[in-house]
Short mmCIF file of C-alpha atoms in Angstrom, two decimals:
data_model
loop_
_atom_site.label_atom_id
_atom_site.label_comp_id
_atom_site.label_asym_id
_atom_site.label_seq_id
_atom_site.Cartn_x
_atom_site.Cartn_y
_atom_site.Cartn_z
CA UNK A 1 0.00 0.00 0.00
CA UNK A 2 0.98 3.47 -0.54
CA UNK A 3 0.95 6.37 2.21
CA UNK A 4 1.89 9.98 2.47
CA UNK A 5 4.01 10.77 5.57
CA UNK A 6 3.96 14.19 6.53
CA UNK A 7 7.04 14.34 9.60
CA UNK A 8 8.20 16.13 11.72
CA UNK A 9 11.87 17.08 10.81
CA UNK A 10 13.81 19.40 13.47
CA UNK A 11 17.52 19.16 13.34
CA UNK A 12 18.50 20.03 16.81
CA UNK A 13 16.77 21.32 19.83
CA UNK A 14 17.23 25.12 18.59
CA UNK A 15 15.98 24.44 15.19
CA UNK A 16 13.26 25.48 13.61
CA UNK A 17 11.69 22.41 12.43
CA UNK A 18 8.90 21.71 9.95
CA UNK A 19 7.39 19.00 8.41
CA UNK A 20 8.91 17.34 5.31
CA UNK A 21 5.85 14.91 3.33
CA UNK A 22 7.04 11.36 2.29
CA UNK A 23 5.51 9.60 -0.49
CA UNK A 24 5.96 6.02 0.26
CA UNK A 25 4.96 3.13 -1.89
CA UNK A 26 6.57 0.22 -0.70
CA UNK A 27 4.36 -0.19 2.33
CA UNK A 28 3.25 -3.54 3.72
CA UNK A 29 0.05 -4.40 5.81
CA UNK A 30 2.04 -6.94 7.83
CA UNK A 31 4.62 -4.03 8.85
CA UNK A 32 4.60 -2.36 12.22
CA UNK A 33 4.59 1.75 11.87
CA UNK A 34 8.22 1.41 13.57
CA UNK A 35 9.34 -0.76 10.88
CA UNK A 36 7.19 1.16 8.14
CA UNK A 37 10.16 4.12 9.24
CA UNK A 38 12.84 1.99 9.58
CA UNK A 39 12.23 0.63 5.70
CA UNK A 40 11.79 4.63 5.15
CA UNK A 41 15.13 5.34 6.60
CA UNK A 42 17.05 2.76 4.12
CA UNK A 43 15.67 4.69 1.31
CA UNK A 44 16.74 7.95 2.48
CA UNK A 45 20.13 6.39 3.44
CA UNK A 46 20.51 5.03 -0.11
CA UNK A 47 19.67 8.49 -1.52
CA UNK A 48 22.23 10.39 0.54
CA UNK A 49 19.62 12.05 2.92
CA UNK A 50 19.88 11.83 6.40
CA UNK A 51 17.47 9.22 8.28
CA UNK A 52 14.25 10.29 10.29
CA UNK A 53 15.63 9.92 14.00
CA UNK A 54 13.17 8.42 16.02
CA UNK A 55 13.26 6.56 19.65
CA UNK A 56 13.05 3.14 19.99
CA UNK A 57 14.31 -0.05 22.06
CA UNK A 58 12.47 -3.28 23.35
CA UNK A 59 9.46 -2.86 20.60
CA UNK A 60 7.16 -4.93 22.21
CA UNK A 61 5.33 -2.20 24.18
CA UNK A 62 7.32 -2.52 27.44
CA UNK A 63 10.24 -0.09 27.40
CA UNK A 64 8.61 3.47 26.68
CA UNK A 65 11.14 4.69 24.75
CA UNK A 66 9.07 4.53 21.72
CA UNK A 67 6.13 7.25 21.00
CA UNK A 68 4.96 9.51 18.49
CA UNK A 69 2.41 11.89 18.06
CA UNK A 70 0.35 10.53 15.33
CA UNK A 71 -2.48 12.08 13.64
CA UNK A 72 -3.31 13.88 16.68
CA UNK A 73 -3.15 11.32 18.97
CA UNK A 74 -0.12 9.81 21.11
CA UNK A 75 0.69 6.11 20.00
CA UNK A 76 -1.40 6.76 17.05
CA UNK A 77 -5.29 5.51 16.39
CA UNK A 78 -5.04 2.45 18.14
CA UNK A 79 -6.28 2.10 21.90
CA UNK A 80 -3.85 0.61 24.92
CA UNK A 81 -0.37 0.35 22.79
CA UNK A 82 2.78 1.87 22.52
CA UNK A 83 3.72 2.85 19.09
CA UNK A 84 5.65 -0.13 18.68
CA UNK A 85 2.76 -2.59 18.87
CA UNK A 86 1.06 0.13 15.99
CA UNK A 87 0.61 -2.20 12.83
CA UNK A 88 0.04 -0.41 9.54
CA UNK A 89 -2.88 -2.84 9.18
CA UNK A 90 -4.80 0.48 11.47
CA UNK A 91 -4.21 2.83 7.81
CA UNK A 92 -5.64 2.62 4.49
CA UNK A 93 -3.99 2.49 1.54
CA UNK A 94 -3.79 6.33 -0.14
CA UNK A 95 -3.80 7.90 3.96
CA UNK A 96 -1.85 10.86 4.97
CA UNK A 97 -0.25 10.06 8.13
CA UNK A 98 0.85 12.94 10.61
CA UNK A 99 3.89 12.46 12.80
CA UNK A 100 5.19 14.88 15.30
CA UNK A 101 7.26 14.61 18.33
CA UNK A 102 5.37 14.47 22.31
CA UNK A 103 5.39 18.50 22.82
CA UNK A 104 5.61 19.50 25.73
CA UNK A 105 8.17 22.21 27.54
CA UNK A 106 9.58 19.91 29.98
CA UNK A 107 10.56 17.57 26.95
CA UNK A 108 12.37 19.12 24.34
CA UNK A 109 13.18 17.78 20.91
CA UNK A 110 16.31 16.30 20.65
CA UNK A 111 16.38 15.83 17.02
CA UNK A 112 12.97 15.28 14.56
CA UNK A 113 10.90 12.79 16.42
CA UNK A 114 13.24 12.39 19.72
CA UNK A 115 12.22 14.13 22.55
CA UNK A 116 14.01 14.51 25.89
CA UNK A 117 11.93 12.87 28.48
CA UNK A 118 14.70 12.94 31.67
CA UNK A 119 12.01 15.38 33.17
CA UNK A 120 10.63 12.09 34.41
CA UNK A 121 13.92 10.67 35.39
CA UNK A 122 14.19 13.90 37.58
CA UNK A 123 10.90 13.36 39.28
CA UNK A 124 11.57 10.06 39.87
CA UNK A 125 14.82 10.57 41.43
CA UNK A 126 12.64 13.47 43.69
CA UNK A 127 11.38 10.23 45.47
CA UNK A 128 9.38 7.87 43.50
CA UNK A 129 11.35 4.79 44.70
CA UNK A 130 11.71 2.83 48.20
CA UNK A 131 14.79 3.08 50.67
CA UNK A 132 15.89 -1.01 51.17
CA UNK A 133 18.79 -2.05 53.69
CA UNK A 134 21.41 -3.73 52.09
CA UNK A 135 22.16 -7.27 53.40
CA UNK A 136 20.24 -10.76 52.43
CA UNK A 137 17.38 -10.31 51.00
CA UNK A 138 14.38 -10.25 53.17
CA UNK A 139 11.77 -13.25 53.51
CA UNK A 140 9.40 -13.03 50.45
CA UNK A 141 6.16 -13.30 52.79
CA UNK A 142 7.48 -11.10 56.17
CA UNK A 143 5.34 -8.04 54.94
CA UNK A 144 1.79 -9.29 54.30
CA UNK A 145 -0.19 -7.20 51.52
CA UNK A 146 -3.80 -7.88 51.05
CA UNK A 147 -4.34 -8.87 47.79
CA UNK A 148 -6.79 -6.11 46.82
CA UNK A 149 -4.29 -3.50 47.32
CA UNK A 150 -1.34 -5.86 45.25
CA UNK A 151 -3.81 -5.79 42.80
CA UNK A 152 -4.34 -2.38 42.50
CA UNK A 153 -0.91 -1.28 42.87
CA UNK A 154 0.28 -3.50 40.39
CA UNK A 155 -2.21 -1.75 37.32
CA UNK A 156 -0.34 1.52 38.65
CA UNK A 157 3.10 -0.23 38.39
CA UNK A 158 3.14 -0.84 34.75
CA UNK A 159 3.16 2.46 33.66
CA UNK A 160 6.41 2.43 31.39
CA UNK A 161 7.13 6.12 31.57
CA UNK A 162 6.57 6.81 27.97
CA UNK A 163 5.43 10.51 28.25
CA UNK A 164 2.20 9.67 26.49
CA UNK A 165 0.08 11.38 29.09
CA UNK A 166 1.89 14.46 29.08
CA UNK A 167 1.86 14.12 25.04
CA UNK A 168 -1.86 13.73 24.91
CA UNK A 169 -2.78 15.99 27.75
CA UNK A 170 -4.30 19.65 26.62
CA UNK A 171 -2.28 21.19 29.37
CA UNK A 172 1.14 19.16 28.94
CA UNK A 173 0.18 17.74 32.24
CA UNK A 174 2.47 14.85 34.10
CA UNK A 175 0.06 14.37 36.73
CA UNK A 176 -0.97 10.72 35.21
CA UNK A 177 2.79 9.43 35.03
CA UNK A 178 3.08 11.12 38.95
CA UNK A 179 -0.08 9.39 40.14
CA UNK A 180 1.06 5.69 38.93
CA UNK A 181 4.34 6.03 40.56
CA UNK A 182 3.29 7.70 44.23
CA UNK A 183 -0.05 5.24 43.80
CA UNK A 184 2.14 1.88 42.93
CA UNK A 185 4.36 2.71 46.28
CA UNK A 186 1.84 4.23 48.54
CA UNK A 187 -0.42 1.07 48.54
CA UNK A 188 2.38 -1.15 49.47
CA UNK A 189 3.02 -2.07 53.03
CA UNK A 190 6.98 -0.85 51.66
CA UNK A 191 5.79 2.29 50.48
CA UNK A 192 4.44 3.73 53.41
CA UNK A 193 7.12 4.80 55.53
CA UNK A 194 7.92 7.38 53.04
CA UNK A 195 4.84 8.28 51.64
CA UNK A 196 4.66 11.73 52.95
CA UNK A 197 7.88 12.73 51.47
CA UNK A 198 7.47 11.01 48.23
CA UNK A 199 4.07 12.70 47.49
CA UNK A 200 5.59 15.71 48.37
CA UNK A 201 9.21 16.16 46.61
CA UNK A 202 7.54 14.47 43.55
CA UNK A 203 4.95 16.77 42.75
CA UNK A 204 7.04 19.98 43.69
CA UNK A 205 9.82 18.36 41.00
CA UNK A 206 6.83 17.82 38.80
CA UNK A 207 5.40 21.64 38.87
CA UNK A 208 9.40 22.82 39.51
CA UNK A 209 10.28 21.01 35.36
CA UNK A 210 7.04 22.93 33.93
CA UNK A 211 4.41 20.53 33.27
CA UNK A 212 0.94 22.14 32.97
CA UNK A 213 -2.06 21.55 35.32
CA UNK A 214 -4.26 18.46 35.24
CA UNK A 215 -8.07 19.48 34.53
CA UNK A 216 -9.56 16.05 34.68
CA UNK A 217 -10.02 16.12 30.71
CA UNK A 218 -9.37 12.27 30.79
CA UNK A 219 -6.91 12.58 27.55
CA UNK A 220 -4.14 10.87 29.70
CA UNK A 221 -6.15 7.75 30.65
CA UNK A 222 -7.81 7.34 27.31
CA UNK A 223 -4.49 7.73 25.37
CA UNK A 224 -2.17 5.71 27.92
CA UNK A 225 -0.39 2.67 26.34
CA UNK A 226 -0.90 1.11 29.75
CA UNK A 227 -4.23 1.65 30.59
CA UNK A 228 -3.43 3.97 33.55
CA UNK A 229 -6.87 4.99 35.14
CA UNK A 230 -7.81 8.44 36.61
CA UNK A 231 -8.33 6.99 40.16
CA UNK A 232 -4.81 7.08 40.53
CA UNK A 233 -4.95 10.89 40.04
CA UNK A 234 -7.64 11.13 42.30
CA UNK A 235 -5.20 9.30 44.68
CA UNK A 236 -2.40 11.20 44.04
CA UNK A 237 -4.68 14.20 45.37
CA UNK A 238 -5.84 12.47 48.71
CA UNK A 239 -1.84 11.60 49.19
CA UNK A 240 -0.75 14.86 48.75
CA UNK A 241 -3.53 16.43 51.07
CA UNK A 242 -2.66 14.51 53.80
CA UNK A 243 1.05 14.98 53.28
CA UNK A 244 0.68 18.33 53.14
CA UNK A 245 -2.36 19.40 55.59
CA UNK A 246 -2.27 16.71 58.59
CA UNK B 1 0.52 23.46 55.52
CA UNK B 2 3.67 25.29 54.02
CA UNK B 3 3.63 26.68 51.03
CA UNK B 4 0.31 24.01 49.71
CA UNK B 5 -1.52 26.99 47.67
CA UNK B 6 1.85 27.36 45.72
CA UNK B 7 1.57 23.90 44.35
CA UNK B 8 -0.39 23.02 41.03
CA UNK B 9 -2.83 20.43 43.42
CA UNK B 10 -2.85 23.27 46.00
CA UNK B 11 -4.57 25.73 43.48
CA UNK B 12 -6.77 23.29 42.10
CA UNK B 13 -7.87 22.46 45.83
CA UNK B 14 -9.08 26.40 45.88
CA UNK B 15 -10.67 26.34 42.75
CA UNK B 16 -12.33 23.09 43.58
CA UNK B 17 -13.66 24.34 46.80
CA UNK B 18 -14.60 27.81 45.43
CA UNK B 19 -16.63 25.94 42.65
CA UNK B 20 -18.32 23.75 45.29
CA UNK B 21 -19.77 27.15 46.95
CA UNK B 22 -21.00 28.46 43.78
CA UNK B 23 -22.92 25.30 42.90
CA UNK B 24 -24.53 25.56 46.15
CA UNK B 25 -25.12 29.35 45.65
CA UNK B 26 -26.62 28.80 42.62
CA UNK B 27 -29.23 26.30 44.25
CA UNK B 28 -30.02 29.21 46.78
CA UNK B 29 -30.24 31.60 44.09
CA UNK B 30 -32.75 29.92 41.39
CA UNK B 31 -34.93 29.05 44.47
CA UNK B 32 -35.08 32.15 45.30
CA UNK B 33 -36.03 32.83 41.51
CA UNK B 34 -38.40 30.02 41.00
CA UNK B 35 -40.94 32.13 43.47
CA UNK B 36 -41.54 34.72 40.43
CA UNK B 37 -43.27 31.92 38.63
CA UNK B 38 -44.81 29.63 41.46
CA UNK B 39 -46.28 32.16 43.44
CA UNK B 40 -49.70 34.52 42.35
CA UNK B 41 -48.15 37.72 43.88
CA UNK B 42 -44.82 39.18 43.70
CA UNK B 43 -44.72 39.53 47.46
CA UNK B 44 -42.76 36.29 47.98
CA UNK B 45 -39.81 37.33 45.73
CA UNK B 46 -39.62 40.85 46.91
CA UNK B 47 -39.75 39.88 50.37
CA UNK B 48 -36.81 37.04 49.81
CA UNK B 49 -35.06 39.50 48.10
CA UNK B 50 -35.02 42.33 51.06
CA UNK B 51 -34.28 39.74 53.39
CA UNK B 52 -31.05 38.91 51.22
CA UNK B 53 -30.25 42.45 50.68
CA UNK B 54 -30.41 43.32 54.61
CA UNK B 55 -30.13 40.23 56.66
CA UNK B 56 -26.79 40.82 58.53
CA UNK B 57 -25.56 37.16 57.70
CA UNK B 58 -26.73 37.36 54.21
CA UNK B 59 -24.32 41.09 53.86
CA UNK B 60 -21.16 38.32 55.37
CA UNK B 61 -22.09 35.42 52.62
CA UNK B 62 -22.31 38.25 50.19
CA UNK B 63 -18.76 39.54 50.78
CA UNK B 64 -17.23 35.87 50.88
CA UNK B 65 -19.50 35.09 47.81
CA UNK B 66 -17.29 37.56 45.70
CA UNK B 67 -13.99 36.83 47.24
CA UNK B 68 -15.07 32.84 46.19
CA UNK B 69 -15.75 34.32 42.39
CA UNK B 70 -12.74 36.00 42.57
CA UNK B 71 -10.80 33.08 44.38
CA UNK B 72 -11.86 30.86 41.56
CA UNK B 73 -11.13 33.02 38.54
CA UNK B 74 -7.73 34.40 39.44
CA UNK B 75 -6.66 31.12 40.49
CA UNK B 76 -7.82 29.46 37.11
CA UNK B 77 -6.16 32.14 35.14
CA UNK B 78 -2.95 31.18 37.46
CA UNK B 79 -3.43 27.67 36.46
CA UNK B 80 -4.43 28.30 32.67
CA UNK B 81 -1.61 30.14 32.12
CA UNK B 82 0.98 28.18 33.41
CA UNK B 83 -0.75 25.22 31.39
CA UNK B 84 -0.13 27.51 27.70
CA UNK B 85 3.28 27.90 28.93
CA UNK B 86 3.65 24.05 29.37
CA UNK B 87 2.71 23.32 25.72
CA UNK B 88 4.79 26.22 23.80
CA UNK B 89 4.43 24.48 20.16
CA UNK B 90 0.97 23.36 19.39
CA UNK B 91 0.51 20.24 17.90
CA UNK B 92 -0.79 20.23 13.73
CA UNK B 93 -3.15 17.96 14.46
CA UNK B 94 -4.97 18.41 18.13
CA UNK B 95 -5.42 15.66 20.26
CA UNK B 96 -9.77 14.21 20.01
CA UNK B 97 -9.45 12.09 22.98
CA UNK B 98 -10.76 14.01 25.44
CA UNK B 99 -13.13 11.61 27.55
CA UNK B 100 -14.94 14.95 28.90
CA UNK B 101 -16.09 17.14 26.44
CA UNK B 102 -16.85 20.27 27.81
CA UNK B 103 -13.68 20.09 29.73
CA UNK B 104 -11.62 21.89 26.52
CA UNK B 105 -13.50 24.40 26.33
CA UNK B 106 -13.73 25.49 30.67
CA UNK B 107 -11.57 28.18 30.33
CA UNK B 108 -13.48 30.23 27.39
CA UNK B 109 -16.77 28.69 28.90
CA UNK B 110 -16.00 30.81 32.16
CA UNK B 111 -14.86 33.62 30.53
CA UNK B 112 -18.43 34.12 28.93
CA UNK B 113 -20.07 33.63 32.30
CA UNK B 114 -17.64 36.40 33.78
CA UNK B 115 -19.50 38.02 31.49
CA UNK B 116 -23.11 37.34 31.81
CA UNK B 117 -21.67 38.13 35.72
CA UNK B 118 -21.50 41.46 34.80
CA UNK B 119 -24.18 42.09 32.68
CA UNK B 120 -26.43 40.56 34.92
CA UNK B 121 -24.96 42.16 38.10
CA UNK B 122 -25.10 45.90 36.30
CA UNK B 123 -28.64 44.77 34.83
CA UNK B 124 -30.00 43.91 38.74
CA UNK B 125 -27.60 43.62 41.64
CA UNK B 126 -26.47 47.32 41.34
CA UNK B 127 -29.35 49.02 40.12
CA UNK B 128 -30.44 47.71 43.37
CA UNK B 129 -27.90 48.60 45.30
CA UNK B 130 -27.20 51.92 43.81
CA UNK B 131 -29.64 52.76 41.68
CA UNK B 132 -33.14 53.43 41.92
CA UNK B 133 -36.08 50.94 41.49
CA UNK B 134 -39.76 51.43 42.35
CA UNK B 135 -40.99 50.36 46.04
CA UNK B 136 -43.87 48.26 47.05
CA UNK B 137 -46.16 48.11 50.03
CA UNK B 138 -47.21 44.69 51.34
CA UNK B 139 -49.67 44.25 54.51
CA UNK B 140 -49.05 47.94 55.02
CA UNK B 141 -46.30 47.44 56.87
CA UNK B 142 -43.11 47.48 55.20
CA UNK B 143 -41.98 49.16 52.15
CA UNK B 144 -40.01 46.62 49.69
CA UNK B 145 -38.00 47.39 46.86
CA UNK B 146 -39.81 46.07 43.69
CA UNK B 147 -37.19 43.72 42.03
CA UNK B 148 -39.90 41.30 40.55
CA UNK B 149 -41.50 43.99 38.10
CA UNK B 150 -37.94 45.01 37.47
CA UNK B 151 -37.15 41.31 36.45
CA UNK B 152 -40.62 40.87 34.64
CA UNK B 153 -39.74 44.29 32.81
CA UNK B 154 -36.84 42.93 31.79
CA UNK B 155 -38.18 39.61 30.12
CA UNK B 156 -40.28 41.15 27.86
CA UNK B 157 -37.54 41.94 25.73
CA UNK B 158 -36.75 38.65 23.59
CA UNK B 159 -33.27 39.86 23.16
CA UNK B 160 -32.60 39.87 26.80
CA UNK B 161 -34.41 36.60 26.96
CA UNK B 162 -32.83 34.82 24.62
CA UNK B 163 -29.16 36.24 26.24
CA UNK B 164 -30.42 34.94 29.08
CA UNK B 165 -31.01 31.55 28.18
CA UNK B 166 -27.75 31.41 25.79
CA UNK B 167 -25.89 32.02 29.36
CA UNK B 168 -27.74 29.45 31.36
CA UNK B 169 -26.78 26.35 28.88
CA UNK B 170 -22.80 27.90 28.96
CA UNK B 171 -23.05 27.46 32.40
CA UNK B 172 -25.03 24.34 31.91
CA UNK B 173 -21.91 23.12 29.84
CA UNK B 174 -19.10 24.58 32.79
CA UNK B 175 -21.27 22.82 35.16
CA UNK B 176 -21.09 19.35 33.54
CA UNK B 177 -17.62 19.24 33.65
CA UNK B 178 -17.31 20.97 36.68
CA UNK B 179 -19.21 19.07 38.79
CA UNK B 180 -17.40 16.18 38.60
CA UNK B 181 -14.18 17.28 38.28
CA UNK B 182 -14.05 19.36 41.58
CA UNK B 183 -14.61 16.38 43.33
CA UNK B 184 -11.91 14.29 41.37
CA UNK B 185 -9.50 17.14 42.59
CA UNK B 186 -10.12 16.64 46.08
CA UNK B 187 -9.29 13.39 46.01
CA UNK B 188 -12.65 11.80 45.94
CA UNK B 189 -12.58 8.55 42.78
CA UNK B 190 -14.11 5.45 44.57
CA UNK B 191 -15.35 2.54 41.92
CA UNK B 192 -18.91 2.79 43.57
CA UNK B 193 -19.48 6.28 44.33
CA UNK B 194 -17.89 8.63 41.69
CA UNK B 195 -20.67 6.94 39.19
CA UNK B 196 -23.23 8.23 41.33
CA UNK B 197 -21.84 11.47 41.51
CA UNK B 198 -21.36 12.17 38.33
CA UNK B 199 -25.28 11.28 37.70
CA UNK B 200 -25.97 13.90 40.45
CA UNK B 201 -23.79 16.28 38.12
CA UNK B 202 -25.91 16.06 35.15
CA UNK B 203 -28.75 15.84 37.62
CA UNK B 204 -28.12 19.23 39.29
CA UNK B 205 -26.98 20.87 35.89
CA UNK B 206 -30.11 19.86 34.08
CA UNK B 207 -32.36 21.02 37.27
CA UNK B 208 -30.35 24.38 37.34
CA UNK B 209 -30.06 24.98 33.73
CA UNK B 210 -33.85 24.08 33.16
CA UNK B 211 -34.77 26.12 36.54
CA UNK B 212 -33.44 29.56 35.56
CA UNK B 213 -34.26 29.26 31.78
CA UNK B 214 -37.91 28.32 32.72
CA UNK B 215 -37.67 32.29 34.32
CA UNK B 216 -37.65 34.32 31.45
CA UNK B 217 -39.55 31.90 29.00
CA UNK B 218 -42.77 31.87 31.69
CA UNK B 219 -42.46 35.35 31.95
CA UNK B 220 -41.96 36.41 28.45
CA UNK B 221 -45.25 34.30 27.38
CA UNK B 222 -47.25 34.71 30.11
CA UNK B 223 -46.41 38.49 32.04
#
């Protein structure tokens, strides 16, 4: 099938940037988008022009590395996956596919489609992990955890950091990415002891980089490759007030 | 407590809050309204009315009503700002996925109903504070200001009228987002309850919507 690609090209983060349109025929049904641009890039190699840079890594929707903005929405039309799991089975033949970088101020572009997503690293470092002694490793059952909370902890644990919140967000908002990580620890038994200060130094990092406001659009949740619900934000809030007010 | 209000969640806390008052002033205030068209005289209105425009308590809840108005708008604009700032370069193609519609649009939405706020509050609330408007004798006791013909005066102009009811469904629109989402902020998501409360949403926004637009319509085809 044939497609016209209209990308995003940007050749550092002080460029301009603009979008250059691709005609290109040799497109397969049985090709993922990622490999759609990777068969791209060998024909702009071969004709002496420089390939589309673009993140990518594991490509099978665990890493978040991967993620494009793709006519107008993050990951591109399908629902739950990364842009790695995006087949080119979800575009007709003849379509004119839009891709632009996440944009957002706290992620810059790197170069065309990369953006610079250690904003999240830095919130993350703020607090989003657990302090553990070193030593033997502690009994696997010492700590009960009732299985409802596992549960729910572990659907805020796979968030893979991929940005797409903050991508599909109206205000550039990280409050999504913030929520799964303060939710996944504050439910656990392990999580607790520093709960206070993890809700705290995370979401002054988090408004500190320049991410917008959350307005409880829903974009993030419908858009996340993970499936990341808004109770988590809602969680996030009831963290943070007690943190901060009792 | 330090420095909460200076935090994105902090402001959202005060807009949430200040949003919760308004609903529930607006609940007071079409009540107050619906007496123009449930009752035969105009007493009950007038009387309601000079009881809110002299009760000592009422004078307090005014004063705190405007600082809420004005607690919720300048904090917004705080917030809306910063969240233009966040996305510098606009995307070609804008993102559909909102799951709440009207949520897109809040910003603009309010800034109409700021206003309708001041059109209404220069059309009414002033006048009768510092203008002049007729007064009424009821039980020949008490002299009232009369506020209902001033209202029913009003209504027979289908301009007004229809401006009237154009402002009611914005607000009906701010209101079904709004709802819902000020609880979200404050923390409140619970599997069995947030379903219910966003039915009670769309409940109170159609009742209030429908409730002050039902106003001018009676009296425009009936006064």
């Amino acid at each position: 099938m044939k497609v016209r690609l209209k990308i995003w090209r940007q050749e550092n983060a002080k460029a301009k940037g603009a979008f250059v349109t691709y005609d290109f025929e040799e497109v397969s049904t049985e090709m993922s988008f990622l490999e759609m641009l990777d068969a791209l890039n060998q024909k702009l190699i071969k004709k002496g022009d420089s390939p589309i840079a673009f993140d990518s890594d594991c490509r099978e929707g665990i890493c978040g590395s991967c993620g494009l903005y793709i006519n107008g929405r993050p990951n591109g039309p399908e629902k739950g996956i990364s842009t790695c799991q995006l087949s080119m089975r979800a575009f007709k033949d003849g379509d004119t596919i839009y891709v632009e970088p996440w944009r957002a101020k706290p992620f810059p572009v790197i170069k065309d489609l990369i953006v610079d997503r250690s904003a999240f690293d830095k919130i993350l470092h703020a607090c989003g992990f657990i302090s553990v002694n070193t030593g033997s490793a502690p009994d696997g059952n010492s700590i009960l955890v009732p299985k409802e909370y596992s549960d729910l902890a572990f659907d805020s644990s796979v968030c893979i950091g991929c940005g797409a919140c903050v991508a599909a967000c109206k205000n550039a908002s990280a409050m999504l990415f913030v929520s799964a990580k303060v939710s996944h620890l504050a439910l656990l038994p392990q999580g607790r002891p520093e709960a206070r200060e993890r809700v705290k130094n995370m979401v002054m990092e988090m408004d500190r980089l320049g991410f917008g406001n959350c307005t409880n659009t829903g974009a993030c949740e419908a858009e996340c490759p993970k499936e990341i619900n808004l109770t988590n934000i809602a969680r996030l809030n009831r963290e943070y007030f007690t943190a901060k007010i009792l | 407590m330090s420095n909460i209000f200076n935090s994105s969640i902090g402001k959202k806390l005060i807009v949430a809050l200040a949003g919760f008052f308004l609903i529930l002033f607006l609940l007071v205030h079409m009540g107050i309204n619906l007496t123009l068209i449930l009752a035969e005289s105009s007493k009950p209105f007038n009387v309601a009315a000079h009881f809110m425009g002299t009760n000592i308590i009422i004078k307090v809840f005014e004063v705190i009503l405007f600082a809420v108005f004005l607690l919720h708008i300048i904090y917004v604009l705080i917030l809306q700002i910063q969240n233009w700032i966040a996305r510098p370069k606009r995307y070609k193609i804008p993102n559909f996925s909102q799951i709440s519609f009207f949520s897109k649009f809040m910003i603009w939405l309010g800034g109409i109903i700021l206003i309708f706020l001041v059109i209404h509050l220069t059309d009414f609330y002033f006048k009768s504070k510092f203008g002049h408007i007729e007064e009424i004798t009821y039980d020949n006791i008490r002299y009232y200001t009369d506020l209902s013909s001033l209202v029913i005066q009003k209504f027979q102009i289908p301009g007004i009228v229809i401006f009237y009811i154009a402002c009611f469904l914005i607000l009906g629109f701010h209101l079904w987002h709004g709802f819902q989402s000020a609880f979200q902020t404050l923390g409140l998501n619970h599997k069995v309850y947030t379903p219910v409360i966003k039915k009670l949403g769309m409940v109170y926004t159609i009742v209030v919507v429908s409730g002050f637009t039902i106003i001018p319509l009676i009296i425009y085809f009936t006064q």
